[in-house]
C-alpha positions as CSV (number, residue, x, y, z in Angstrom):
1,X,138.4,113.1,67.6
2,X,140.8,114.8,65.2
3,X,139.2,118.1,64.3
4,X,138.8,119.1,60.7
5,X,136.6,121.7,59.0
6,X,133.2,120.5,60.0
7,X,130.1,122.3,58.9
8,X,127.1,120.0,59.2
9,X,126.1,118.2,62.4
10,X,126.6,114.4,62.6
11,X,123.7,112.1,61.6
12,X,123.5,109.7,64.4
13,X,122.4,106.0,64.2
14,X,119.0,105.0,65.3
15,X,118.0,102.5,68.1
16,X,117.4,99.9,65.5
17,X,120.8,100.4,63.8
18,X,122.6,100.1,67.2
19,X,120.6,96.9,67.9
20,X,121.7,95.5,64.5
21,X,125.3,96.5,65.3
22,X,125.2,94.7,68.7
23,X,123.6,91.6,67.3
24,X,125.3,91.2,63.8
25,X,128.4,93.4,64.2
26,X,127.9,95.8,61.4
27,X,125.7,98.5,59.8
28,X,125.7,99.6,56.2
29,X,124.9,103.1,55.0
30,X,125.8,105.7,52.3
31,X,126.9,109.2,52.9
32,X,125.2,112.0,51.0
33,X,128.1,113.0,48.7
34,X,128.3,113.7,45.0
35,X,129.2,110.7,42.8
36,X,132.1,112.9,41.5
37,X,133.8,112.6,44.9
38,X,133.9,108.8,44.8
39,X,135.0,108.8,41.1
40,X,137.9,111.1,41.9
41,X,139.0,108.8,44.7
42,X,138.6,105.7,42.6
43,X,140.6,107.2,39.8
44,X,143.4,108.3,42.1
45,X,143.6,104.9,43.8
46,X,143.7,103.3,40.4
47,X,146.7,105.5,39.4
48,X,148.4,104.8,42.8
49,X,148.1,101.0,42.4
50,X,149.1,101.1,38.7
51,X,152.3,103.0,39.4
52,X,153.3,102.7,43.1
53,X,153.3,100.4,46.0
54,X,150.4,100.1,48.4
55,X,150.7,103.2,50.6
56,X,149.5,101.3,53.7
57,X,149.0,103.6,56.7
58,X,149.8,106.5,54.4
59,X,146.7,105.9,52.2
60,X,144.8,108.9,53.6
61,X,147.5,111.6,53.0
62,X,148.2,109.9,49.6
63,X,144.5,110.3,48.7
64,X,143.2,113.1,51.0
65,X,140.0,113.3,49.0
66,X,138.7,110.6,51.3
67,X,138.5,113.2,54.1
68,X,135.2,114.2,52.5
69,X,133.9,110.7,53.2
70,X,135.3,110.3,56.7
71,X,134.2,113.8,57.6
72,X,130.7,113.4,56.3
73,X,127.8,113.7,58.8
74,X,126.9,110.1,58.3
75,X,130.3,108.6,59.0
76,X,130.9,111.0,62.0
77,X,127.5,110.2,63.3
78,X,128.0,106.4,63.0
79,X,131.3,106.7,64.8
80,X,129.9,108.8,67.6
81,X,126.9,106.4,67.9
82,X,129.1,103.4,68.4
83,X,132.2,104.8,70.1
84,X,131.0,108.0,71.8
85,X,131.9,111.7,71.3
86,X,135.5,111.4,72.2
87,X,136.5,108.7,69.7
88,X,139.9,109.0,68.0
89,X,141.5,107.7,64.9
90,X,144.0,104.8,64.9
91,X,147.1,105.3,62.7
92,X,146.4,102.0,60.9
93,X,144.6,102.4,57.6
94,X,144.8,100.2,54.5
95,X,143.5,99.9,51.0
96,X,142.5,96.4,50.1
97,X,142.8,96.0,46.3
98,X,141.7,93.1,44.2
99,X,142.1,93.1,40.4
100,X,140.0,91.3,37.9
101,X,140.3,87.5,37.8
102,X,142.1,86.9,34.5
103,X,140.3,84.6,32.1
104,X,141.3,81.0,32.5
105,X,143.2,81.7,35.8
106,X,142.5,79.7,38.9
107,X,141.3,81.2,42.2
108,X,144.1,81.0,44.7
109,X,141.7,80.7,47.7
110,X,138.0,80.2,48.3
111,X,135.8,82.7,50.0
112,X,135.6,80.5,53.1
113,X,139.5,80.3,53.2
114,X,139.6,84.1,53.1
115,X,137.4,84.5,56.2
116,X,139.2,86.0,59.2
117,X,139.0,88.2,62.2
118,X,141.4,91.1,61.8
119,X,144.7,91.2,63.7
120,X,145.3,94.2,65.9
121,X,148.1,96.5,64.8
122,X,150.9,96.6,65.3
123,X,150.9,93.7,67.8
124,X,148.3,91.7,69.6
125,X,145.6,93.1,71.9
126,X,142.8,91.3,73.6
127,X,139.6,90.8,71.6
128,X,136.8,92.6,73.4
129,X,133.0,92.2,73.5
130,X,132.2,95.8,74.4
131,X,132.6,98.0,71.3
132,X,135.9,99.8,72.0
133,X,137.2,99.6,68.5
134,X,135.3,100.1,65.2
135,X,136.3,99.8,61.6
136,X,135.0,101.9,58.7
137,X,135.0,100.2,55.3
138,X,134.5,102.3,52.2
139,X,134.0,101.5,48.5
140,X,134.9,104.3,46.0
141,X,133.4,102.3,43.1
142,X,130.2,100.4,42.5
143,X,130.8,97.0,44.1
144,X,128.3,94.4,43.0
145,X,128.6,90.8,44.1
146,X,130.4,89.9,40.9
147,X,133.2,92.3,41.8
148,X,134.0,90.5,45.0
149,X,132.8,92.8,47.8
150,X,133.7,92.4,51.4
151,X,131.7,89.6,53.0
152,X,130.9,89.5,56.7
153,X,129.8,86.7,59.1
154,X,127.2,88.2,61.3
155,X,127.6,87.7,65.1
156,X,131.2,86.5,65.0
157,X,132.5,89.6,66.8
158,X,132.1,87.6,70.0
159,X,133.8,84.4,68.7
160,X,137.3,83.2,69.8
161,X,137.9,81.3,66.5
162,X,136.0,80.7,63.3
163,X,134.4,77.3,62.6
164,X,133.7,75.8,59.2
165,X,130.0,76.4,60.0
166,X,130.8,80.1,60.5
167,X,132.6,80.3,57.2
168,X,129.6,79.0,55.4
169,X,127.4,81.9,56.6
170,X,129.0,84.8,54.8
171,X,126.9,87.7,53.6
172,X,128.2,90.1,50.9
173,X,128.2,93.9,51.6
174,X,127.6,94.9,48.0
175,X,126.7,98.5,47.1
176,X,127.0,101.5,45.0
177,X,130.1,103.8,45.0
178,X,130.2,105.5,48.3
179,X,128.8,102.6,50.3
180,X,130.2,102.6,53.9
181,X,129.9,100.0,56.7
182,X,130.8,100.5,60.3
183,X,131.8,97.2,62.0
184,X,132.8,95.8,65.3
185,X,136.5,95.3,64.9
186,X,136.4,91.6,65.7
187,X,133.6,90.6,63.3
188,X,134.8,88.1,60.8
189,X,135.0,89.1,57.2
190,X,136.6,88.3,53.9
191,X,137.3,89.7,50.4
192,X,135.2,88.1,47.8
193,X,136.4,86.9,44.4
194,X,136.5,89.6,41.8
195,X,135.1,88.2,38.6
196,X,134.3,91.5,37.0
197,X,136.5,93.3,34.5
198,X,137.2,96.2,36.9
199,X,139.5,97.0,39.8
200,X,138.0,96.8,43.2
201,X,139.2,98.9,46.2
202,X,138.0,98.8,49.8
203,X,139.6,101.2,52.2
204,X,139.5,100.5,55.9
205,X,140.0,102.9,58.8
206,X,140.2,102.1,62.5
207,X,138.8,104.1,65.3
208,X,139.0,103.8,69.1
209,X,136.7,104.5,72.0
210,X,137.9,107.2,74.4
211,X,136.0,106.2,77.5
212,X,133.2,104.0,78.8
213,X,129.7,105.3,77.9
214,X,127.8,107.4,80.4
215,X,124.7,107.7,78.3
216,X,123.5,106.6,74.8
217,X,125.6,108.4,72.1
218,X,123.2,107.7,69.2
219,X,119.7,109.0,68.4
220,X,118.2,107.1,71.3
221,X,114.4,107.1,71.7
222,X,114.2,104.3,74.2
223,X,116.7,102.6,76.5
224,X,114.7,99.4,76.6
225,X,116.3,96.5,74.8
226,X,114.6,94.6,72.1
227,X,115.9,92.4,69.3
228,X,116.2,94.1,66.0
229,X,113.5,93.3,63.4
230,X,116.0,91.4,61.3
231,X,118.6,89.1,62.9
232,X,121.2,87.8,60.6
233,X,123.3,85.7,63.0
234,X,122.2,82.2,63.7
235,X,122.8,82.3,67.4
236,X,120.4,83.3,70.2
237,X,122.4,85.4,72.6
238,X,119.7,87.6,74.3
239,X,121.6,87.9,77.6
240,X,124.8,89.0,75.9
241,X,123.0,91.4,73.5
242,X,121.0,93.1,76.3
243,X,124.1,93.4,78.5
244,X,126.1,95.1,75.7
245,X,123.0,97.4,75.1
246,X,122.9,98.4,78.8
247,X,126.6,99.0,78.8
248,X,126.3,101.3,75.7
249,X,123.4,103.1,77.4
250,X,125.7,103.9,80.4
251,X,123.5,102.0,82.8
252,X,125.0,101.2,86.2
253,X,123.2,97.8,86.1
254,X,124.4,96.0,83.0
255,X,121.6,93.5,83.5
256,X,118.7,95.9,83.7
257,X,117.3,94.7,80.4
258,X,117.7,91.0,81.1
259,X,114.6,88.9,81.3
260,X,113.4,87.3,84.5
261,X,114.7,83.9,83.7
262,X,118.2,84.3,85.1
263,X,120.0,81.4,86.7
264,X,120.4,80.9,90.4
265,X,123.5,79.9,92.4
266,X,122.7,76.2,91.9
267,X,123.6,76.6,88.2
268,X,127.2,77.7,88.9
269,X,129.1,74.4,88.5
270,X,127.3,73.7,85.2
271,X,127.8,77.2,83.8
272,X,131.5,77.2,84.8
273,X,131.9,73.9,83.0
274,X,130.6,75.5,79.8
275,X,133.3,78.2,79.7
276,X,135.8,77.9,76.7
277,X,133.4,75.6,74.9
278,X,133.9,75.0,71.2
279,X,130.3,76.1,70.7
280,X,130.1,79.9,70.7
281,X,126.4,80.0,71.8
282,X,127.2,77.7,74.8
283,X,130.2,79.7,76.0
284,X,128.8,83.1,75.4
285,X,125.5,82.3,77.2
286,X,127.5,80.8,80.1
287,X,129.7,83.9,80.4
288,X,126.8,86.3,80.8
289,X,124.7,84.0,82.8
290,X,127.6,83.8,85.3
291,X,127.9,87.5,85.2
292,X,124.2,87.9,86.1
293,X,124.7,85.8,89.2
294,X,127.1,88.4,90.5
295,X,129.1,88.0,93.7
296,X,128.5,84.3,94.3
297,X,130.0,83.5,90.8
298,X,133.3,85.4,91.5
299,X,135.1,82.7,93.5
300,X,134.3,79.8,91.1
301,X,135.4,82.0,88.2
302,X,138.7,82.9,90.0
303,X,139.3,79.2,90.6
304,X,138.6,78.4,86.9
305,X,141.0,81.1,85.8
306,X,143.8,79.7,88.1
307,X,143.2,76.2,86.7
308,X,143.5,77.6,83.1
309,X,146.6,79.5,83.9
310,X,148.3,76.6,85.5
311,X,148.1,74.5,82.4
312,X,151.4,73.9,80.6
313,X,152.3,76.8,78.2
314,X,149.1,78.6,79.1
315,X,150.3,82.0,77.8
316,X,151.8,80.7,74.6
317,X,148.6,78.9,73.8
318,X,146.4,81.9,74.6
319,X,148.5,84.8,73.4
320,X,148.8,85.5,69.7
321,X,150.6,88.5,68.4
322,X,147.8,89.0,65.9
323,X,145.0,89.2,68.5
324,X,144.7,87.7,72.0
325,X,141.7,85.5,72.9
326,X,141.1,86.0,76.6
327,X,139.9,83.1,78.8
328,X,136.1,83.1,79.2
329,X,136.7,83.2,83.0
330,X,138.0,86.8,82.4
331,X,134.9,88.1,80.7
332,X,132.5,86.8,83.2
333,X,133.9,88.7,86.3
334,X,133.7,91.9,84.2
335,X,130.0,91.1,83.6
336,X,129.6,90.6,87.3
337,X,130.8,94.1,88.0
338,X,132.5,95.7,90.9
339,X,131.9,92.6,93.1
340,X,134.8,91.0,91.1
341,X,137.5,93.6,91.9
342,X,138.9,92.0,95.1
343,X,139.3,88.6,93.5
344,X,140.9,90.1,90.4
345,X,143.3,92.0,92.6
346,X,144.4,88.7,94.1
347,X,144.8,87.2,90.7
348,X,147.1,90.0,89.7
349,X,149.7,88.5,92.1
350,X,149.3,84.9,90.8
351,X,152.5,83.1,89.7
352,X,150.9,82.3,86.3
353,X,151.6,84.9,83.7
354,X,148.4,84.0,81.9
355,X,146.4,84.5,85.0
356,X,147.9,88.0,85.6
357,X,147.2,88.9,82.0
358,X,143.5,87.9,82.2
359,X,143.1,89.6,85.6
360,X,144.5,92.9,84.2
361,X,142.3,92.7,81.2
362,X,139.2,92.1,83.3
363,X,139.9,95.0,85.5
364,X,140.3,97.3,82.5
365,X,136.9,96.2,81.2
366,X,135.4,97.4,84.4
367,X,136.5,101.0,83.7
368,X,136.1,103.4,86.6
369,X,134.5,100.7,88.7
370,X,138.0,99.2,89.1
371,X,139.6,102.5,90.3
372,X,140.7,100.7,93.5
373,X,142.9,98.4,91.3
374,X,145.1,101.3,90.1
375,X,147.9,100.8,92.7
376,X,148.1,97.0,91.9
377,X,148.0,97.6,88.1
378,X,150.7,100.2,88.6
379,X,152.9,97.5,90.1
380,X,152.2,95.4,87.1
381,X,154.0,97.9,84.9
382,X,157.2,96.5,86.3
383,X,156.3,92.9,85.6
384,X,159.0,90.8,83.8
385,X,156.4,89.9,81.2
386,X,155.8,92.5,78.4
387,X,152.4,90.9,77.9
388,X,151.4,91.7,81.4
389,X,152.8,95.3,81.1
390,X,150.9,95.9,77.8
391,X,147.6,94.6,79.2
392,X,148.0,96.5,82.4
393,X,148.8,99.7,80.5
394,X,145.7,99.4,78.5
395,X,143.7,98.7,81.6
396,X,144.9,101.9,83.3
397,X,144.0,103.8,80.2
398,X,140.5,102.4,80.3
399,X,140.0,103.0,84.0
400,X,141.5,106.6,83.8
401,X,140.7,107.3,87.5
402,X,143.6,108.4,89.7
403,X,145.8,109.3,86.8
404,X,148.2,111.2,89.0
405,X,149.3,107.9,90.4
406,X,150.2,106.2,87.1
407,X,151.0,109.0,84.6
408,X,154.7,109.1,85.7
409,X,154.9,105.4,85.0
410,X,153.3,105.8,81.6
411,X,155.9,108.5,80.9
412,X,158.6,106.1,81.8
413,X,157.3,103.4,79.5
414,X,157.5,105.9,76.5
415,X,161.3,105.6,76.7
416,X,161.6,102.1,78.1
417,X,164.7,100.1,77.1
418,X,165.0,96.4,77.9
419,X,167.2,94.1,76.0
420,X,164.7,91.2,76.2
421,X,162.0,93.4,74.6
422,X,164.0,94.2,71.5
423,X,163.5,90.9,69.7
424,X,161.3,91.0,66.6
425,X,157.9,89.4,67.5
426,X,155.9,89.9,64.3
427,X,156.2,91.9,61.1
428,X,159.2,93.8,62.3
429,X,157.7,94.9,65.6
430,X,159.2,94.4,69.0
431,X,157.7,94.3,72.5
432,X,159.3,97.6,73.1
433,X,157.4,99.1,70.2
434,X,154.1,97.8,71.5
435,X,154.7,98.8,75.1
436,X,155.5,102.4,74.0
437,X,152.5,102.4,71.6
438,X,150.1,101.3,74.4
439,X,151.6,104.0,76.7
440,X,151.1,106.7,74.1
441,X,147.5,105.5,73.5
442,X,146.8,105.6,77.2
443,X,148.0,109.2,77.3
444,X,145.4,110.0,74.5
445,X,142.6,109.0,76.9
446,X,143.9,111.2,79.7
447,X,143.5,114.6,77.9
448,X,144.5,117.7,79.9
449,X,145.3,115.5,82.9
450,X,148.6,114.6,81.1
451,X,149.7,118.2,80.7
452,X,152.6,117.9,83.1
453,X,154.1,115.3,80.8
454,X,153.8,117.2,77.6
455,X,157.6,117.4,77.3
456,X,157.9,113.6,77.4
457,X,155.2,113.4,74.7
458,X,157.0,115.9,72.6
459,X,160.1,113.7,72.8
460,X,158.0,110.7,71.8
461,X,157.2,112.4,68.5
462,X,160.7,111.4,67.4
463,X,160.1,107.7,68.3
464,X,161.2,105.4,65.4
465,X,157.8,103.7,65.7
466,X,155.2,105.6,63.8
467,X,152.3,104.4,66.0
468,X,154.0,105.9,69.1
469,X,154.4,109.2,67.3
470,X,150.9,109.2,66.0
471,X,149.3,108.7,69.5
472,X,151.7,111.1,71.1
473,X,150.7,113.7,68.5
474,X,147.0,113.2,69.4
475,X,147.7,113.3,73.1
476,X,149.5,116.6,72.7
477,X,146.5,118.0,70.7
478,X,144.2,116.9,73.5
479,X,146.4,118.7,76.1
480,X,146.0,121.8,73.9
481,X,148.5,124.1,75.6
482,X,150.4,126.6,73.4
483,X,153.6,124.6,73.8
484,X,151.8,121.3,72.9
485,X,150.1,122.8,69.9
486,X,153.4,124.4,68.7
487,X,155.0,121.0,68.8
488,X,152.1,119.5,66.9
489,X,152.3,122.1,64.2
490,X,156.1,121.8,63.9
491,X,155.8,118.0,63.6
492,X,153.1,118.2,60.9
493,X,154.9,120.9,58.9
494,X,158.1,118.9,58.7
495,X,156.2,115.7,57.6
496,X,153.7,117.3,55.3
497,X,152.8,114.9,52.5
498,X,152.6,116.3,48.9
499,X,150.0,114.0,47.3
500,X,150.7,115.5,43.8
501,X,154.1,113.7,43.7
502,X,154.0,110.7,41.4
503,X,156.6,108.5,39.6
504,X,156.2,110.8,36.6
505,X,156.3,114.1,38.6
506,X,158.9,114.0,41.4
507,X,158.8,117.8,42.3
């Protein structure tokens, strides 16, 4: 976590709040801050949007008063509770602004049309069931329903796509100035229609889990799973929910909290047939039922993944540079645990690009349980496909074990140059940008183990891609040597932002 002046201890979420987060995908709360803080932020944002362009990722240095919100005991506690002590900030931030709907004007889009799952930034990453990313959303002004607050669709953090039925189940997150919500990154949401005569701002910040949980990181009073008192999603996914709970508790058995009505081997063909169903409840229950069967399910799942990968244009159908929806047959082996590693290693050598991508993803989701896969994933970093390289890089960062084997390759990727990776893929970003970003992000997770490559990380501070530099900066901070910290300070001094500069006051 980026260190700032912190005086009060974090206020952690409760068991009930974590259960709500797992089931519905979000928790709403309000930091204990004076109203004057939010009014100052609101007024400054109003001035920015009246006289400047949207600052985008620079919104925090442009309005640094928001540090008081992000550094509050409640926000820090929520982030620790969901992502663990070592969470870190992602460089992507954004202020979503909606002005009043002018009298007589027509709405351009309906609320249902606005509903979406966020894209990953800058380019696509696999959507995940385990909470490895979280989003903080903050209102600096009172935001009643009439002002068009952010709406969420509970439970959709586990969905591949949104159906019309999903879009009809939106719930507004209305609240007073200072209201904050922490959400699973993949939960669907939308900006409402502002019918009030006031400007509405919602600022989002993204945070990333550092490592797999070893124990509960919230105010845990019991590690026994139970449904929250209020369930907002319409689906019954007890096996999935209890599995995520056990993972967040750091249990070695991710089915410890499952009930006794688990399927037997005879259910395998029917469950495999349910994968990738259009019905979220069907596919999600099938994934985690297959995972509960364990070792006997691995071979049928590997066959299903090969079949999926051998379909025509499998990668182009499954890979989207906004966010990547993995095949269901990649989630189920992860749920099965270490039994799946040998089969996934074999799939890493498959001729299908889509199969290799899914296998690398599944191994990464196993964290240290997939340590034996490090040599094979290391070979994937030379794959002809940048999608495979990106996924394998993320997997190595999640596994973390045996870093001495792959840190040199991560260092190589920080300066990789391949002509076929220089083509723009989306919003001005290239495959080279994303490969380097993933590598720098993996370095963040390695901490002092990456100390021998601090010179490479210092060079990466000059990368033309801002995300690469941001993660390299954090990786150097985590190394913490005098040389690394001197480079961090030099970088920040030269790029210091003067938030007092405006169109009317340029110096």
